[in-house]
Coordinates of C-alpha atoms and ligand atoms in Angstrom, one line a residue:
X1 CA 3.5 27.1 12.7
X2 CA 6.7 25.8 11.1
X3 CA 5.0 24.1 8.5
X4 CA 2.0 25.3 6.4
X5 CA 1.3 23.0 3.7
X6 CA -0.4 23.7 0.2
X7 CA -4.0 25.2 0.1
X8 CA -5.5 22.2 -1.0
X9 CA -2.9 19.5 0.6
X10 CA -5.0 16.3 1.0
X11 CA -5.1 14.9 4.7
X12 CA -5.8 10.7 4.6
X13 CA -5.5 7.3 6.5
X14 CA -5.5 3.7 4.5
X15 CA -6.5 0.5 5.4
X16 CA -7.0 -2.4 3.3
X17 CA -10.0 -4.9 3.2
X18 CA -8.1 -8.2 4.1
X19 CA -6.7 -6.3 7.3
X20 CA -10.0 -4.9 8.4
X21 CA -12.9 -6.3 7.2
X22 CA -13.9 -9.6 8.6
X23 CA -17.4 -11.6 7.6
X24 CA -15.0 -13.7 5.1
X25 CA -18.0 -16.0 4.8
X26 CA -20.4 -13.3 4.8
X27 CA -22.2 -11.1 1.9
X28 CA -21.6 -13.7 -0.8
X29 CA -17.9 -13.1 -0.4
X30 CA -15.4 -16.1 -2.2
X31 CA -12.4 -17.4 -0.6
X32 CA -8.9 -15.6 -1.1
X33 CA -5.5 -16.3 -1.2
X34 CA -5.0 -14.7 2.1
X35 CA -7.9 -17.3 3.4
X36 CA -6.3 -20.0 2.2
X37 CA -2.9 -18.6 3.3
X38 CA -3.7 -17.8 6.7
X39 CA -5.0 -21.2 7.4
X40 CA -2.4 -23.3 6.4
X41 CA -0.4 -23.9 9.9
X42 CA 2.7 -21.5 10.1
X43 CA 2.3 -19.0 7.5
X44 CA 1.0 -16.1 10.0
X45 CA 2.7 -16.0 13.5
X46 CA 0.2 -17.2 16.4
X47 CA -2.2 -18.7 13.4
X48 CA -4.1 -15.5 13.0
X49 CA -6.4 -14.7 10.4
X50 CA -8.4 -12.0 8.8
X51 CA -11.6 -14.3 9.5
X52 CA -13.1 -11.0 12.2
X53 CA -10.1 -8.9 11.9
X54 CA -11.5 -5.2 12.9
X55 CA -15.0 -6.1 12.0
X56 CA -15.2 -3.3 9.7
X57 CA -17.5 -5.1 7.4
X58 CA -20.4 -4.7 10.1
X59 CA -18.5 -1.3 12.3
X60 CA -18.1 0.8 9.0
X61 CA -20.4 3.4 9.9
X62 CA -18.5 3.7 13.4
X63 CA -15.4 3.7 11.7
X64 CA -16.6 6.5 9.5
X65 CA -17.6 8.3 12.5
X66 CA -14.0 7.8 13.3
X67 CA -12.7 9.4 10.5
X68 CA -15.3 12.5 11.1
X69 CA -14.0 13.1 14.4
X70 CA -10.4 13.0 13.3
X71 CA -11.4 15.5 10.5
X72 CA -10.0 13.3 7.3
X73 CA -10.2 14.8 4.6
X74 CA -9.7 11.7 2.6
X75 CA -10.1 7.9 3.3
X76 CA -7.8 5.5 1.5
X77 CA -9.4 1.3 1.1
X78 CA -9.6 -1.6 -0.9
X79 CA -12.2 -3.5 -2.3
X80 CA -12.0 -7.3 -1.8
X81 CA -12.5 -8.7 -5.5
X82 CA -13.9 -11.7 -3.9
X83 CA -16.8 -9.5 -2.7
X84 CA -17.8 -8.9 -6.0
X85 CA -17.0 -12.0 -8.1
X86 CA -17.0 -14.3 -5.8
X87 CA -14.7 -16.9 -8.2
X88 CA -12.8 -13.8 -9.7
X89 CA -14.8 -13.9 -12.8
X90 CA -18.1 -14.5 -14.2
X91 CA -21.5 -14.1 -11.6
X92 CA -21.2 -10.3 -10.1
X93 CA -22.2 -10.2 -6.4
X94 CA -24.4 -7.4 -5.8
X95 CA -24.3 -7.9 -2.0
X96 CA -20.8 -7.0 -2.6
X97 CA -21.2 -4.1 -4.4
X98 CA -24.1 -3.1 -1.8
X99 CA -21.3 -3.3 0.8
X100 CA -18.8 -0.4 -0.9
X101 CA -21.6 1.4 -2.6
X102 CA -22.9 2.0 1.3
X103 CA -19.5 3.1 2.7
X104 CA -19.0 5.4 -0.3
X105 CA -22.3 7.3 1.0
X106 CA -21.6 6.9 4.3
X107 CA -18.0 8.5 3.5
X108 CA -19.3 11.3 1.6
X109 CA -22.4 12.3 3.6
X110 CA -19.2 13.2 6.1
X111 CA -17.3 14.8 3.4
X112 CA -14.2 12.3 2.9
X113 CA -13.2 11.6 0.1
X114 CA -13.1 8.2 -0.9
X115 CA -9.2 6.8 -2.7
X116 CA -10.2 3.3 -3.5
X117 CA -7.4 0.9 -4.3
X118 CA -8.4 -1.9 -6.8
X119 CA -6.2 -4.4 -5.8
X120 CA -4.7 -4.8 -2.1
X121 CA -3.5 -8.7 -2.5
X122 CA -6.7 -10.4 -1.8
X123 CA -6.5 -12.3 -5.1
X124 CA -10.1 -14.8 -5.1
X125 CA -8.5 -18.1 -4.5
X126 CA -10.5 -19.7 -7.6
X127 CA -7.5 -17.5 -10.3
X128 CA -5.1 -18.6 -8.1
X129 CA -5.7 -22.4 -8.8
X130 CA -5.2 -21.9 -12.4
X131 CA -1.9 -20.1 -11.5
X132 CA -3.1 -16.9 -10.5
X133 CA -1.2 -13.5 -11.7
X134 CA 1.6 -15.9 -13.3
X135 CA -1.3 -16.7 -15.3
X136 CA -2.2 -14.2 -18.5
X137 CA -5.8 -14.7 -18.0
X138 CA -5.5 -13.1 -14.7
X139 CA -5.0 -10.1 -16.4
X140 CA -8.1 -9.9 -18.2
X141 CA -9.8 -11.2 -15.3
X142 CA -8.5 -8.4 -13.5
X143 CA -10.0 -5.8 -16.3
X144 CA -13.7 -6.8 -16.4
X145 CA -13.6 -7.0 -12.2
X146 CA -12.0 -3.1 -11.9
X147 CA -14.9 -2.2 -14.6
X148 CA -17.2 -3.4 -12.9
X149 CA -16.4 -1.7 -9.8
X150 CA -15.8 1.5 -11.8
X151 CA -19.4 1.1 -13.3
X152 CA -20.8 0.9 -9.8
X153 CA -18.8 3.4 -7.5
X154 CA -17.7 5.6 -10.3
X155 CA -20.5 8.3 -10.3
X156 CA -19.4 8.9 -6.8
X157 CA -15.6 8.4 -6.8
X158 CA -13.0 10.2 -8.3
X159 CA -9.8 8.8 -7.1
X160 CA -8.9 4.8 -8.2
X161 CA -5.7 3.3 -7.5
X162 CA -5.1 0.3 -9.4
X163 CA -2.7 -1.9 -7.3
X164 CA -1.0 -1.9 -3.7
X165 CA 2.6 -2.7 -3.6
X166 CA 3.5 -4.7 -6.7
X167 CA 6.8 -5.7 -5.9
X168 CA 5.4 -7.2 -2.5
X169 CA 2.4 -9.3 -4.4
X170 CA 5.3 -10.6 -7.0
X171 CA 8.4 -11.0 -4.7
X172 CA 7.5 -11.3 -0.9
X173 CA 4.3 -13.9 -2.7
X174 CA 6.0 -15.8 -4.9
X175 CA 9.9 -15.7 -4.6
X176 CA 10.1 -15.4 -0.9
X177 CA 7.0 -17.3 0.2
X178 CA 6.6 -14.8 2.9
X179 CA 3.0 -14.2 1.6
X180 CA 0.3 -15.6 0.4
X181 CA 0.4 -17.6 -2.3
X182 CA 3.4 -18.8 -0.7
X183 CA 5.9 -19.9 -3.7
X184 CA 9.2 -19.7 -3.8
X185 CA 10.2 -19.4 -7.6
X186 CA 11.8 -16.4 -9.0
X187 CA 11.0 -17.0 -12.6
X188 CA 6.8 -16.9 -11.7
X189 CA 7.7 -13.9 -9.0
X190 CA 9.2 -11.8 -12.0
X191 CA 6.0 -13.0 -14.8
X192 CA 3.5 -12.3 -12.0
X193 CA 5.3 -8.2 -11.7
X194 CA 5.2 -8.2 -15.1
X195 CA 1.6 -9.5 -15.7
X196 CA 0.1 -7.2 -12.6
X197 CA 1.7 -4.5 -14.6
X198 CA 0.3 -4.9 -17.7
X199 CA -2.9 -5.5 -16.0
X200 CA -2.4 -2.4 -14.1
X201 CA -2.2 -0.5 -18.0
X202 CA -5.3 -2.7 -19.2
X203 CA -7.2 -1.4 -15.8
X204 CA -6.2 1.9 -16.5
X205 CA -7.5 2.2 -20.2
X206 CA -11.0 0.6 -19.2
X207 CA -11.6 3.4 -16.0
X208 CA -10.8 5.9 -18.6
X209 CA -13.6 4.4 -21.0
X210 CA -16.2 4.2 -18.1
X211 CA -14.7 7.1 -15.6
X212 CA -15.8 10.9 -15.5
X213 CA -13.4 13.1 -17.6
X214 CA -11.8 14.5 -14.1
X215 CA -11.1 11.2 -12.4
X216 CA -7.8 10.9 -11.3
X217 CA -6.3 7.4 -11.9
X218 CA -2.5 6.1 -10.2
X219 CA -0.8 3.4 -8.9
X220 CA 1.0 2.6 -6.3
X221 CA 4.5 1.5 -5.3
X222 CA 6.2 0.5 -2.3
X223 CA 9.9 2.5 -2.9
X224 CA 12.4 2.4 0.1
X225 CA 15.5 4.9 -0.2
X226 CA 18.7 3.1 -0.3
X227 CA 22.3 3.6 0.9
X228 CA 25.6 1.5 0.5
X229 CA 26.7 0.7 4.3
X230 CA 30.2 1.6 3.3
X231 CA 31.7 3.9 0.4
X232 CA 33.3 1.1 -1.4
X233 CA 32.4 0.4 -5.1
X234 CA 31.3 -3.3 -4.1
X235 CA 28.7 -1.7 -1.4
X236 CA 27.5 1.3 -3.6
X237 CA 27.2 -1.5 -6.3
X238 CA 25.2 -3.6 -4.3
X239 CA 22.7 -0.9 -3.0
X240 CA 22.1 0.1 -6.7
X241 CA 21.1 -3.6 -7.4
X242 CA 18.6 -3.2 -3.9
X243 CA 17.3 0.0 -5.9
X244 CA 16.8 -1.9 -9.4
X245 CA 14.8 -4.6 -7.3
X246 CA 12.6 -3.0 -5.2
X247 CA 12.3 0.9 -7.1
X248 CA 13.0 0.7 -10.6
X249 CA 12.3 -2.6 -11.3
X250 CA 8.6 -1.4 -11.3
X251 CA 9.5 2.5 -11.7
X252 CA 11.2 1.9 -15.1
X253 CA 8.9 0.1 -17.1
X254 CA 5.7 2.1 -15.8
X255 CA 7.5 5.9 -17.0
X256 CA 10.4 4.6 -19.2
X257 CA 9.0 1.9 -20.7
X258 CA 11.4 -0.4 -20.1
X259 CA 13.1 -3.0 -17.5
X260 CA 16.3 -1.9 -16.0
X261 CA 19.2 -3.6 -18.0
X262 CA 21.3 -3.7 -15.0
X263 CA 18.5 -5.8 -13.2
X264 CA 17.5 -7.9 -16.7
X265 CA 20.8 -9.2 -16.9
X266 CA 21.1 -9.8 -13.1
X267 CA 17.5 -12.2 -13.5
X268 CA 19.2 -13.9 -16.2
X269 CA 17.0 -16.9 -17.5
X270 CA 14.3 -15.9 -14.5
X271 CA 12.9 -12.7 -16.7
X272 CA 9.4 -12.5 -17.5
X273 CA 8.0 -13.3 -21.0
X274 CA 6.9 -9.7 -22.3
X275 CA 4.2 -9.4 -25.4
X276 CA 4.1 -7.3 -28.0
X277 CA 2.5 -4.0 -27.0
X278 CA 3.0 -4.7 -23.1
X279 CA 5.0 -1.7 -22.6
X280 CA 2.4 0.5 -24.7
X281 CA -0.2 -0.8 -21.7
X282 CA 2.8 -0.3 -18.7
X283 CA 3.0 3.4 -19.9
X284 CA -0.3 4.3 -19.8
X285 CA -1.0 7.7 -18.7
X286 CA -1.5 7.9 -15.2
X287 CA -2.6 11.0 -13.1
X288 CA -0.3 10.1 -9.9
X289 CA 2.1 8.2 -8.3
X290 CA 1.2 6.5 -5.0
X291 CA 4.4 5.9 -2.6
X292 CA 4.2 3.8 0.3
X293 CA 7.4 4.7 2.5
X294 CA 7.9 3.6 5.9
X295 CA 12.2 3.5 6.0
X296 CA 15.6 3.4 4.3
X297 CA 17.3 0.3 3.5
X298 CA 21.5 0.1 4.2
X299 CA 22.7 -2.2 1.5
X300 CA 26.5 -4.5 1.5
X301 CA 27.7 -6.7 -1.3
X302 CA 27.0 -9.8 0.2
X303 CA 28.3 -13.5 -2.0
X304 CA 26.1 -15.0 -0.1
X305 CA 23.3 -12.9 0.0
X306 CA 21.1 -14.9 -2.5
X307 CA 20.5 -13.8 -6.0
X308 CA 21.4 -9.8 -5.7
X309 CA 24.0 -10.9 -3.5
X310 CA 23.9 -8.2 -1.0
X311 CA 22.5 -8.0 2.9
X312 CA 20.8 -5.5 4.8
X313 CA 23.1 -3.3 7.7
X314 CA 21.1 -2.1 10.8
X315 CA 23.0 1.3 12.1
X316 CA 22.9 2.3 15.2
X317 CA 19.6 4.2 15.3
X318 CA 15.8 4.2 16.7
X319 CA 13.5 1.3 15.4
X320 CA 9.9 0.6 15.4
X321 CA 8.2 -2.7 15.8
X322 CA 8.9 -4.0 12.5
X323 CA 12.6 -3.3 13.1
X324 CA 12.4 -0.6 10.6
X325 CA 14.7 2.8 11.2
X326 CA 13.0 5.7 11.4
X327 CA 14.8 7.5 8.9
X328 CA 12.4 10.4 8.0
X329 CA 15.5 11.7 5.8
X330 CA 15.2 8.6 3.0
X331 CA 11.2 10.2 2.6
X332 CA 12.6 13.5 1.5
X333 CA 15.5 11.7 -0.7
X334 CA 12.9 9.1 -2.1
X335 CA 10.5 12.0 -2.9
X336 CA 12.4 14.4 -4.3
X337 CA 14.8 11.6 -6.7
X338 CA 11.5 9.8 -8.0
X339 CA 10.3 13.6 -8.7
X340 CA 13.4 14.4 -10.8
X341 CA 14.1 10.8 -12.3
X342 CA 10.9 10.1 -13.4
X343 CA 8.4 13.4 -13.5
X344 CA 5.1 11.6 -12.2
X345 CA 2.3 14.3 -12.9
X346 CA 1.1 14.6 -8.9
X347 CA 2.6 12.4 -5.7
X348 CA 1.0 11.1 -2.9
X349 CA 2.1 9.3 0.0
X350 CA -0.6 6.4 0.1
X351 CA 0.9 4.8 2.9
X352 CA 3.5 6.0 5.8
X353 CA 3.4 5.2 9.8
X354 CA 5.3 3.2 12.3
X355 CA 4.1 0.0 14.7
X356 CA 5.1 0.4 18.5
X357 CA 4.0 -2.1 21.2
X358 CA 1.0 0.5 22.1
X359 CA -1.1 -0.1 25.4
X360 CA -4.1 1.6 26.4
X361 CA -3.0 3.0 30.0
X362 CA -4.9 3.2 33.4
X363 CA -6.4 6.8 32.5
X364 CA -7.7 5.0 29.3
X365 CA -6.0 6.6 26.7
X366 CA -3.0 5.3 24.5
X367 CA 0.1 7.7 24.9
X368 CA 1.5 6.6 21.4
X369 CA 4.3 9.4 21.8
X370 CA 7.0 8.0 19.7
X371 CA 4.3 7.3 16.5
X372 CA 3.4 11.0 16.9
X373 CA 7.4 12.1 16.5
X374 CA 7.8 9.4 13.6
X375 CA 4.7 11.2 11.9
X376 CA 6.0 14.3 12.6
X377 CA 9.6 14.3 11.6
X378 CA 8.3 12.6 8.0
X379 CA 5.1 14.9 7.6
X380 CA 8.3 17.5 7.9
X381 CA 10.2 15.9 5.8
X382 CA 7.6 16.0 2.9
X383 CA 7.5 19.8 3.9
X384 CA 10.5 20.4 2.9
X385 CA 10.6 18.2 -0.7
X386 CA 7.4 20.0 -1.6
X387 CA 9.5 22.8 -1.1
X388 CA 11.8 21.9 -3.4
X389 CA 10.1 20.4 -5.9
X390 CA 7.9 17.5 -5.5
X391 CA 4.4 17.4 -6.9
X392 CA 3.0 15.8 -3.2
X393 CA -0.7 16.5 -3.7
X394 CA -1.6 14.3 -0.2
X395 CA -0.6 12.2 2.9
X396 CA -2.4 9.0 3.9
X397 CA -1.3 7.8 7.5
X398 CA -1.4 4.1 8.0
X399 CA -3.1 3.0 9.2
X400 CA -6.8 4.9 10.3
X401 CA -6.5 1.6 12.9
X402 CA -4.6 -1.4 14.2
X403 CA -5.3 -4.6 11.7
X404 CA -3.9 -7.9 10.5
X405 CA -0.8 -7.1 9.5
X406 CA -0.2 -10.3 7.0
X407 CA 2.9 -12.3 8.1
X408 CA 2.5 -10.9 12.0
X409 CA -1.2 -11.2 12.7
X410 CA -2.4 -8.6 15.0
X411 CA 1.1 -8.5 16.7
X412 CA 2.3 -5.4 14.9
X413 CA -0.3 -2.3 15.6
X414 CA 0.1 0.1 13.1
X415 CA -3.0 2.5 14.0
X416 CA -3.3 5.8 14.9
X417 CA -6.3 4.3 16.9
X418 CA -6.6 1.6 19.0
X419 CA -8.2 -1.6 18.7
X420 CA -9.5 -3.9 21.3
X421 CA -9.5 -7.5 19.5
X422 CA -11.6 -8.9 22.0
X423 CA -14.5 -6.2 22.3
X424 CA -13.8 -4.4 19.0
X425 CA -13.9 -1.0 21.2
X426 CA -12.0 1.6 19.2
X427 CA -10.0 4.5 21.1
X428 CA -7.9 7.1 19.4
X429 CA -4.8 7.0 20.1
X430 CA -2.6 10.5 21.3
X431 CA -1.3 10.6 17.7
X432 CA -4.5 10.9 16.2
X433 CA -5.5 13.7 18.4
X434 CA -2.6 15.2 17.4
X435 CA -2.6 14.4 13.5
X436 CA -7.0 15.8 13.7
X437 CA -5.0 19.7 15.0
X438 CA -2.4 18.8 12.2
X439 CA -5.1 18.6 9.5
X440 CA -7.4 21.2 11.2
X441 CA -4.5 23.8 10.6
X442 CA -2.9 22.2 7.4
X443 CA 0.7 22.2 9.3
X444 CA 2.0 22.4 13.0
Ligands
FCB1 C1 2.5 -2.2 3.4 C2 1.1 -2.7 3.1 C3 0.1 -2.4 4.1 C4 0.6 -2.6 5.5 C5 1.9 -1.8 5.7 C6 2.5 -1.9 7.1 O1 3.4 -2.9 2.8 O2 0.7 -2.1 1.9 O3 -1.0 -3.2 3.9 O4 0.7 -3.9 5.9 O5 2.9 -2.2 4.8

């Protein structure tokens, strides 16, 4: 074996509730944002919606047989706030709770280890008509629903992750309108970062006050390496202002405790109003870091290119699905800079895979070849930043199966197994055959 990871190296897959549960109507669960979203003509290509998506709401305890036979160590998912207060505040749900309290067990009787994420964009539609995470109240709303949860599952569950993705919920929601809510206003796109950060602090302090002493408590981020397309102060300028957006806009205030000037100034009159005592909440302690990394971006000054005036470059390379490079290289960069820049306590990698137009072939099987290299080449490239330096405690593939993937519906299959939208018949794919002897041996 070329690569033996840590004794103790944490082997995962990730989903998220929107993308895999289905029964939106059932168990006392409230509309969401992504409901709403879905159903409004155009938003999500072919009009899909999360309405049956996998199922996974009634298949749980096949999917956790899934899991078994792949050997996870560890199961990443989210809980759908709607689930358990079904307007976002005020009556708890117990069916709700039931519902994750059940796959908890059913988790643990296997021995995975349950990561739940708090927040994976389902706001309940009911904050969202009086403005949602632009809306302070949201915050607090926020608070009482992760205690709640933490009250419930926390006997049982050591690993909580507050939010998935900020930068997407603020920017791809509300200044691009690519997801749901849908706006397209930069000034409520920076407020709602800002508030899902301070709500992220708030969240933090009450697991603490209702958490075992040992839980371990992060966040996570979506962070993208970035390179200038050419050598020339304008591009390297503009790839720095890609990296303020996406990376330290969020980095920066959660271990700095502040915004990055360069990026303040860029947002001009669109910053968000910050409280006294905010950044004392951003700063937190937290245990981990959760990165999300799927490419690299290549960044050129670009007058036209809206408000950070650049445009992304597409170099000559291999791309999945999504039209993402595979650029296993910007995983070790990314690692091994947020390592040294910021000094997060422990790493994971919540989220990292690739989506290729996957068919199930006449012998029955899915020869998903080119998802086992991408895994691969980046599982080696975290080899080698552990190696020199970075805390990377675990690896969560995404995903454990094909889902909704927001925007795309079910046209982008991210899974390393198979679903059948039409019969719900899972079959793992070659890749997770391959990534079951990867965690068997911890390496390959
Ligand atoms: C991430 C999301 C996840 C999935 C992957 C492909 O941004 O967190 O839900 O859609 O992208």
């Amino acid at each position: 074996m070329n690569h033996v990871f840590p004794k103790d190296f944490l082997w995962g897959a990730a989903t998220a509730s929107y993308q895999i549960e289905g029964a939106t109507t059932e168990g006392g669960r409230g509309a969401t944002i992504w409901d709403v979203f879905s159903d409004t003509p155009g938003k999500v290509l072919n009009g899909d919606t999360g309405d049956v998506a996998c199922n996974h709401y009634h298949l749980y305890r096949e999917d956790v047989g899934l899991m078994a036979q792949l050997g996870l160590q560890a199961y990443r998912f989210s809980i759908a706030w709607s689930r358990i207060l079904p307007n976002g505040t005020g009556t708890v749900n117990e069916a709700g709770l039931d519902f994750y309290s059940r796959l908890v067990d059913a988790l643990l009787e296997k021995d995975i280890t349950p990561y739940i994420t708090l927040y994976h964009w389902d706001l309940p539609q009911t904050l969202q008509d009086t403005g949602g995470w632009a809306n302070r109240a949201t915050v607090d709303a926020f608070t009482n629903y992760a205690e709640i949860v933490a009250r419930r599952l926390g006997d049982r569950v050591n690993d909580w992750i507050t939010h998935n993705e900020p930068w997407v919920v603020a920017f791809l929601g509300n200044e691009l309108g690519i997801h749901a809510p849908g706006l397209k206003d930069l000034r409520t796109a920076t407020q709602v970062g800002h508030n899902l950060l301070v709500s992220h602090g708030m969240a933090v302090r009450a697991l603490r006050s209702c958490l075992k002493p040992e839980a371990q408590i992060g966040i996570t981020l979506n962070l993208t390496h970035f390179e200038a397309a050419t050598d020339s102060v304008t591009d390297r300028a503009a790839a720095a202002r890609q990296d303020g957006y996406i990376n330290r806009w969020f980095l920066d205030p959660l271990f700095k405790g502040a915004y990055p000037a360069d990026m303040w100034e860029l947002f001009g009159s669109d910053v968000p109003t910050v409280a006294d005592g905010d950044f004392d909440l951003i700063t937190e302690p937290i245990d981990f870091l959760g990165i999300n990394y799927y490419s690299r971006g290549v960044i050129a000054d670009d007058p036209n290119g809206g408000v950070l005036k650049t445009r992304s470059e597409f170099p000559e390379g291999e791309y999945t699905e999504m039209n993402w490079e595979v650029y296993p290289e910007g995983l070790y960069q990314l690692l091994t800079n947020v390592q040294n820049n910021y000094n997060p306590p422990a790493l994971y990698i919540t989220e990292n895979g690739a989506a290729f137009a996957d068919e199930v072939s006449a012998d029955g099987q899915v020869h998903d070849e080119r998802r086992t290299a991408y895994l691969q080449s980046h599982f080696a490239a975290a080899h080698r930043a552990i190696e020199d330096g970075a805390k990377l405690k675990g690896y969560f593939v995404w995903s454990l199966m094909d889902n909704f993937e927001w925007a795309w519906g079910y046209t982008r299959r991210f899974g390393i197994t198979y679903v059948d939208y039409t019969t719900q018949k899972r079959t793992l794919k070659d890749s997770a055959l391959w990534y079951r002897s990867v965690i068997q041996e911890n390496g390959f």
